[in-house]
């Protein structure tokens, strides 16, 4: 062995580079990074993949379609579970409420498909007749013998047999579409920069609808209508001082309605209640908390609720979320909240990415409607807000609430699908388009191969 070779071996043994430009390998010959950085790289890679998937053009489309479908299906299951004892108490078949909700879901699916394919021009043209019909129905409710009182509110019309119609639920949709079309028309003319055109006739029209609904004693629906109005004004670019003034007026008006009604005052007094109170006025709020607390992490099991056996009033409508917590536990309630959060995010995304003013106002109004109703219902079940008699959208029992909500979901699906990027992505998934693009790629590759003078591939 020469002297140069012996010198090279010694330098390698000492951990120094044996050749110019090369570094020694770690023990075992591996070039992997240190173990401390491997988990970080993995988390970063997963985050990048999730972010790319979240930013895809069809994300909002699939969130709205999948989220609303899952909420409706889970709602049918919970209506079936929570309403059986209630039906038997009234000498009705155990599946009575479930069958009615299933029929409403089937009709709502038809409305969803119609809304998802309806042209915008037709939708905007129908907004004014829909509002007129809603106002007529709200007036009919106030006629003695026509309006039907349910749970202290006269907001129902009997349409035949066991079916009742609540015009105020359809008035939400009609008012929303009318307001979106009105603001879009004024925006095209450049009039929304003037506060008079921003408020008139939108605010007076909403106040008329609220007055007719409030005449029947349904303050919960009025709160949702006000939430829709604020959502439309926000999207229209109303100044902050206008919102502060509107909130102040709304708060004073709401306080006046609450202070002048002993029934509403009793509900307000039940916030954070730990005892049923005088005349059991906090019975429902207290047992809603009991249902949630007894569910634990994974619940007592589907159909195994104790509170639905007469302890908790309205277990299949206003307090179905409490029964969900009792039977499915924290895991079930968090799943429902996650689905609603995904639906709300998708609606905001559709409203924020569109260039059509009407689509922006309509999508934002629908999102404000659903999210406001979710907050009011779940806040009441958790004891954070007064009980307002508002159902959980797509989830609670009630055909009058389910039908217009599913129509509104169909509009969100149409808006999400008609986004230019989403439309292009959907077109790419059609088989004919894929075959055409594949053929174009093959032809392009052949031409590029022929142009090579060397003949090498």
JSON list of N, CA and C in Angstrom, two decimals, residues 178-180 182-187 190-206 229-243 246 361:
[
{"chain": "A", "resi": 178, "resn": "UNK", "atom": "N", "xyz": [-85.59, 39.08, -2.74]},
{"chain": "A", "resi": 178, "resn": "UNK", "atom": "CA", "xyz": [-86.01, 40.44, -3.12]},
{"chain": "A", "resi": 178, "resn": "UNK", "atom": "C", "xyz": [-84.94, 41.46, -2.75]},
{"chain": "A", "resi": 179, "resn": "UNK", "atom": "N", "xyz": [-84.39, 41.34, -1.54]},
{"chain": "A", "resi": 179, "resn": "UNK", "atom": "CA", "xyz": [-83.35, 42.27, -1.12]},
{"chain": "A", "resi": 179, "resn": "UNK", "atom": "C", "xyz": [-82.08, 42.14, -1.96]},
{"chain": "A", "resi": 180, "resn": "UNK", "atom": "N", "xyz": [-81.71, 40.90, -2.32]},
{"chain": "A", "resi": 180, "resn": "UNK", "atom": "CA", "xyz": [-80.52, 40.71, -3.15]},
{"chain": "A", "resi": 180, "resn": "UNK", "atom": "C", "xyz": [-80.70, 41.32, -4.53]},
{"chain": "A", "resi": 182, "resn": "UNK", "atom": "N", "xyz": [-82.79, 43.76, -5.32]},
{"chain": "A", "resi": 182, "resn": "UNK", "atom": "CA", "xyz": [-82.88, 45.21, -5.17]},
{"chain": "A", "resi": 182, "resn": "UNK", "atom": "C", "xyz": [-81.49, 45.84, -5.05]},
{"chain": "A", "resi": 183, "resn": "UNK", "atom": "N", "xyz": [-80.65, 45.27, -4.21]},
{"chain": "A", "resi": 183, "resn": "UNK", "atom": "CA", "xyz": [-79.30, 45.82, -4.04]},
{"chain": "A", "resi": 183, "resn": "UNK", "atom": "C", "xyz": [-78.46, 45.65, -5.30]},
{"chain": "A", "resi": 184, "resn": "UNK", "atom": "N", "xyz": [-78.65, 44.54, -6.01]},
{"chain": "A", "resi": 184, "resn": "UNK", "atom": "CA", "xyz": [-77.88, 44.33, -7.25]},
{"chain": "A", "resi": 184, "resn": "UNK", "atom": "C", "xyz": [-78.26, 45.37, -8.30]},
{"chain": "A", "resi": 185, "resn": "UNK", "atom": "N", "xyz": [-79.56, 45.66, -8.43]},
{"chain": "A", "resi": 185, "resn": "UNK", "atom": "CA", "xyz": [-79.99, 46.67, -9.40]},
{"chain": "A", "resi": 185, "resn": "UNK", "atom": "C", "xyz": [-79.45, 48.05, -9.05]},
{"chain": "A", "resi": 186, "resn": "UNK", "atom": "N", "xyz": [-79.49, 48.41, -7.78]},
{"chain": "A", "resi": 186, "resn": "UNK", "atom": "CA", "xyz": [-78.98, 49.72, -7.37]},
{"chain": "A", "resi": 186, "resn": "UNK", "atom": "C", "xyz": [-77.46, 49.79, -7.50]},
{"chain": "A", "resi": 187, "resn": "UNK", "atom": "N", "xyz": [-76.80, 48.65, -7.27]},
{"chain": "A", "resi": 187, "resn": "UNK", "atom": "CA", "xyz": [-75.36, 48.63, -7.43]},
{"chain": "A", "resi": 187, "resn": "UNK", "atom": "C", "xyz": [-74.95, 48.83, -8.88]},
{"chain": "A", "resi": 190, "resn": "UNK", "atom": "N", "xyz": [-74.87, 52.41, -9.55]},
{"chain": "A", "resi": 190, "resn": "UNK", "atom": "CA", "xyz": [-73.98, 53.21, -8.73]},
{"chain": "A", "resi": 190, "resn": "UNK", "atom": "C", "xyz": [-74.68, 54.00, -7.64]},
{"chain": "A", "resi": 191, "resn": "UNK", "atom": "N", "xyz": [-75.79, 53.48, -7.11]},
{"chain": "A", "resi": 191, "resn": "UNK", "atom": "CA", "xyz": [-76.58, 54.23, -6.12]},
{"chain": "A", "resi": 191, "resn": "UNK", "atom": "C", "xyz": [-76.29, 53.81, -4.68]},
{"chain": "A", "resi": 192, "resn": "UNK", "atom": "N", "xyz": [-75.53, 52.72, -4.49]},
{"chain": "A", "resi": 192, "resn": "UNK", "atom": "CA", "xyz": [-75.33, 52.22, -3.12]},
{"chain": "A", "resi": 192, "resn": "UNK", "atom": "C", "xyz": [-74.37, 53.08, -2.31]},
{"chain": "A", "resi": 193, "resn": "UNK", "atom": "N", "xyz": [-73.73, 54.02, -2.93]},
{"chain": "A", "resi": 193, "resn": "UNK", "atom": "CA", "xyz": [-72.86, 54.93, -2.17]},
{"chain": "A", "resi": 193, "resn": "UNK", "atom": "C", "xyz": [-73.66, 55.97, -1.39]},
{"chain": "A", "resi": 194, "resn": "UNK", "atom": "N", "xyz": [-74.96, 56.11, -1.72]},
{"chain": "A", "resi": 194, "resn": "UNK", "atom": "CA", "xyz": [-75.83, 57.04, -1.01]},
{"chain": "A", "resi": 194, "resn": "UNK", "atom": "C", "xyz": [-76.65, 56.25, 0.01]},
{"chain": "A", "resi": 195, "resn": "UNK", "atom": "N", "xyz": [-76.61, 56.68, 1.26]},
{"chain": "A", "resi": 195, "resn": "UNK", "atom": "CA", "xyz": [-77.24, 55.90, 2.31]},
{"chain": "A", "resi": 195, "resn": "UNK", "atom": "C", "xyz": [-78.75, 55.80, 2.15]},
{"chain": "A", "resi": 196, "resn": "UNK", "atom": "N", "xyz": [-79.37, 56.82, 1.51]},
{"chain": "A", "resi": 196, "resn": "UNK", "atom": "CA", "xyz": [-80.82, 56.74, 1.31]},
{"chain": "A", "resi": 196, "resn": "UNK", "atom": "C", "xyz": [-81.17, 55.59, 0.38]},
{"chain": "A", "resi": 197, "resn": "UNK", "atom": "N", "xyz": [-80.43, 55.44, -0.70]},
{"chain": "A", "resi": 197, "resn": "UNK", "atom": "CA", "xyz": [-80.70, 54.34, -1.62]},
{"chain": "A", "resi": 197, "resn": "UNK", "atom": "C", "xyz": [-80.30, 52.99, -1.01]},
{"chain": "A", "resi": 198, "resn": "UNK", "atom": "N", "xyz": [-79.34, 53.01, -0.09]},
{"chain": "A", "resi": 198, "resn": "UNK", "atom": "CA", "xyz": [-78.93, 51.77, 0.56]},
{"chain": "A", "resi": 198, "resn": "UNK", "atom": "C", "xyz": [-80.01, 51.25, 1.50]},
{"chain": "A", "resi": 199, "resn": "UNK", "atom": "N", "xyz": [-80.73, 52.17, 2.15]},
{"chain": "A", "resi": 199, "resn": "UNK", "atom": "CA", "xyz": [-81.71, 51.76, 3.16]},
{"chain": "A", "resi": 199, "resn": "UNK", "atom": "C", "xyz": [-83.14, 51.68, 2.63]},
{"chain": "A", "resi": 200, "resn": "UNK", "atom": "N", "xyz": [-83.45, 52.48, 1.62]},
{"chain": "A", "resi": 200, "resn": "UNK", "atom": "CA", "xyz": [-84.83, 52.56, 1.12]},
{"chain": "A", "resi": 200, "resn": "UNK", "atom": "C", "xyz": [-84.87, 51.97, -0.29]},
{"chain": "A", "resi": 201, "resn": "UNK", "atom": "N", "xyz": [-85.82, 51.06, -0.54]},
{"chain": "A", "resi": 201, "resn": "UNK", "atom": "CA", "xyz": [-86.91, 50.57, 0.33]},
{"chain": "A", "resi": 201, "resn": "UNK", "atom": "C", "xyz": [-86.58, 49.26, 1.05]},
{"chain": "A", "resi": 202, "resn": "UNK", "atom": "N", "xyz": [-85.29, 48.88, 1.15]},
{"chain": "A", "resi": 202, "resn": "UNK", "atom": "CA", "xyz": [-84.93, 47.60, 1.75]},
{"chain": "A", "resi": 202, "resn": "UNK", "atom": "C", "xyz": [-85.36, 47.52, 3.21]},
{"chain": "A", "resi": 203, "resn": "UNK", "atom": "N", "xyz": [-84.94, 48.49, 4.01]},
{"chain": "A", "resi": 203, "resn": "UNK", "atom": "CA", "xyz": [-85.24, 48.44, 5.44]},
{"chain": "A", "resi": 203, "resn": "UNK", "atom": "C", "xyz": [-86.74, 48.55, 5.71]},
{"chain": "A", "resi": 204, "resn": "UNK", "atom": "N", "xyz": [-87.48, 49.49, 5.08]},
{"chain": "A", "resi": 204, "resn": "UNK", "atom": "CA", "xyz": [-88.94, 49.51, 5.30]},
{"chain": "A", "resi": 204, "resn": "UNK", "atom": "C", "xyz": [-89.62, 48.20, 4.90]},
{"chain": "A", "resi": 205, "resn": "UNK", "atom": "N", "xyz": [-89.18, 47.58, 3.80]},
{"chain": "A", "resi": 205, "resn": "UNK", "atom": "CA", "xyz": [-89.77, 46.31, 3.40]},
{"chain": "A", "resi": 205, "resn": "UNK", "atom": "C", "xyz": [-89.54, 45.21, 4.42]},
{"chain": "A", "resi": 206, "resn": "UNK", "atom": "N", "xyz": [-88.33, 45.15, 4.96]},
{"chain": "A", "resi": 206, "resn": "UNK", "atom": "CA", "xyz": [-88.04, 44.15, 5.99]},
{"chain": "A", "resi": 206, "resn": "UNK", "atom": "C", "xyz": [-88.84, 44.44, 7.25]},
{"chain": "A", "resi": 229, "resn": "UNK", "atom": "N", "xyz": [-81.05, 40.85, 7.13]},
{"chain": "A", "resi": 229, "resn": "UNK", "atom": "CA", "xyz": [-80.93, 42.26, 6.74]},
{"chain": "A", "resi": 229, "resn": "UNK", "atom": "C", "xyz": [-79.53, 42.77, 7.00]},
{"chain": "A", "resi": 230, "resn": "UNK", "atom": "N", "xyz": [-78.98, 42.48, 8.17]},
{"chain": "A", "resi": 230, "resn": "UNK", "atom": "CA", "xyz": [-77.62, 42.93, 8.48]},
{"chain": "A", "resi": 230, "resn": "UNK", "atom": "C", "xyz": [-76.60, 42.30, 7.53]},
{"chain": "A", "resi": 231, "resn": "UNK", "atom": "N", "xyz": [-76.82, 41.03, 7.17]},
{"chain": "A", "resi": 231, "resn": "UNK", "atom": "CA", "xyz": [-75.92, 40.39, 6.22]},
{"chain": "A", "resi": 231, "resn": "UNK", "atom": "C", "xyz": [-75.94, 41.06, 4.86]},
{"chain": "A", "resi": 232, "resn": "UNK", "atom": "N", "xyz": [-77.11, 41.42, 4.39]},
{"chain": "A", "resi": 232, "resn": "UNK", "atom": "CA", "xyz": [-77.22, 42.11, 3.09]},
{"chain": "A", "resi": 232, "resn": "UNK", "atom": "C", "xyz": [-76.57, 43.49, 3.14]},
{"chain": "A", "resi": 233, "resn": "UNK", "atom": "N", "xyz": [-76.81, 44.23, 4.22]},
{"chain": "A", "resi": 233, "resn": "UNK", "atom": "CA", "xyz": [-76.21, 45.56, 4.34]},
{"chain": "A", "resi": 233, "resn": "UNK", "atom": "C", "xyz": [-74.69, 45.48, 4.43]},
{"chain": "A", "resi": 234, "resn": "UNK", "atom": "N", "xyz": [-74.18, 44.47, 5.10]},
{"chain": "A", "resi": 234, "resn": "UNK", "atom": "CA", "xyz": [-72.73, 44.32, 5.21]},
{"chain": "A", "resi": 234, "resn": "UNK", "atom": "C", "xyz": [-72.11, 44.04, 3.84]},
{"chain": "A", "resi": 235, "resn": "UNK", "atom": "N", "xyz": [-72.75, 43.15, 3.08]},
{"chain": "A", "resi": 235, "resn": "UNK", "atom": "CA", "xyz": [-72.23, 42.83, 1.75]},
{"chain": "A", "resi": 235, "resn": "UNK", "atom": "C", "xyz": [-72.35, 44.02, 0.81]},
{"chain": "A", "resi": 236, "resn": "UNK", "atom": "N", "xyz": [-73.34, 44.88, 1.04]},
{"chain": "A", "resi": 236, "resn": "UNK", "atom": "CA", "xyz": [-73.52, 46.05, 0.20]},
{"chain": "A", "resi": 236, "resn": "UNK", "atom": "C", "xyz": [-72.53, 47.17, 0.53]},
{"chain": "A", "resi": 237, "resn": "UNK", "atom": "N", "xyz": [-71.75, 46.99, 1.59]},
{"chain": "A", "resi": 237, "resn": "UNK", "atom": "CA", "xyz": [-70.75, 48.00, 1.92]},
{"chain": "A", "resi": 237, "resn": "UNK", "atom": "C", "xyz": [-71.27, 49.10, 2.81]},
{"chain": "A", "resi": 238, "resn": "UNK", "atom": "N", "xyz": [-72.24, 48.81, 3.66]},
{"chain": "A", "resi": 238, "resn": "UNK", "atom": "CA", "xyz": [-72.76, 49.84, 4.56]},
{"chain": "A", "resi": 238, "resn": "UNK", "atom": "C", "xyz": [-71.67, 50.28, 5.53]},
{"chain": "A", "resi": 239, "resn": "UNK", "atom": "N", "xyz": [-71.60, 51.56, 5.86]},
{"chain": "A", "resi": 239, "resn": "UNK", "atom": "CA", "xyz": [-70.56, 52.05, 6.78]},
{"chain": "A", "resi": 239, "resn": "UNK", "atom": "C", "xyz": [-70.78, 51.53, 8.20]},
{"chain": "A", "resi": 240, "resn": "UNK", "atom": "N", "xyz": [-69.70, 51.54, 8.98]},
{"chain": "A", "resi": 240, "resn": "UNK", "atom": "CA", "xyz": [-69.75, 51.00, 10.33]},
{"chain": "A", "resi": 240, "resn": "UNK", "atom": "C", "xyz": [-70.71, 51.79, 11.21]},
{"chain": "A", "resi": 241, "resn": "UNK", "atom": "N", "xyz": [-70.73, 53.11, 11.04]},
{"chain": "A", "resi": 241, "resn": "UNK", "atom": "CA", "xyz": [-71.62, 53.93, 11.88]},
{"chain": "A", "resi": 241, "resn": "UNK", "atom": "C", "xyz": [-73.08, 53.58, 11.65]},
{"chain": "A", "resi": 242, "resn": "UNK", "atom": "N", "xyz": [-73.39, 53.15, 10.42]},
{"chain": "A", "resi": 242, "resn": "UNK", "atom": "CA", "xyz": [-74.76, 52.74, 10.14]},
{"chain": "A", "resi": 242, "resn": "UNK", "atom": "C", "xyz": [-75.10, 51.46, 10.89]},
{"chain": "A", "resi": 243, "resn": "UNK", "atom": "N", "xyz": [-74.13, 50.53, 10.95]},
{"chain": "A", "resi": 243, "resn": "UNK", "atom": "CA", "xyz": [-74.37, 49.30, 11.69]},
{"chain": "A", "resi": 243, "resn": "UNK", "atom": "C", "xyz": [-74.51, 49.56, 13.18]},
{"chain": "A", "resi": 246, "resn": "UNK", "atom": "N", "xyz": [-77.95, 50.92, 13.69]},
{"chain": "A", "resi": 246, "resn": "UNK", "atom": "CA", "xyz": [-78.97, 49.88, 13.50]},
{"chain": "A", "resi": 246, "resn": "UNK", "atom": "C", "xyz": [-78.98, 48.90, 14.66]},
{"chain": "A", "resi": 361, "resn": "UNK", "atom": "N", "xyz": [-74.93, 38.83, -2.99]},
{"chain": "A", "resi": 361, "resn": "UNK", "atom": "CA", "xyz": [-75.92, 39.17, -1.96]},
{"chain": "A", "resi": 361, "resn": "UNK", "atom": "C", "xyz": [-76.77, 37.97, -1.58]}
]
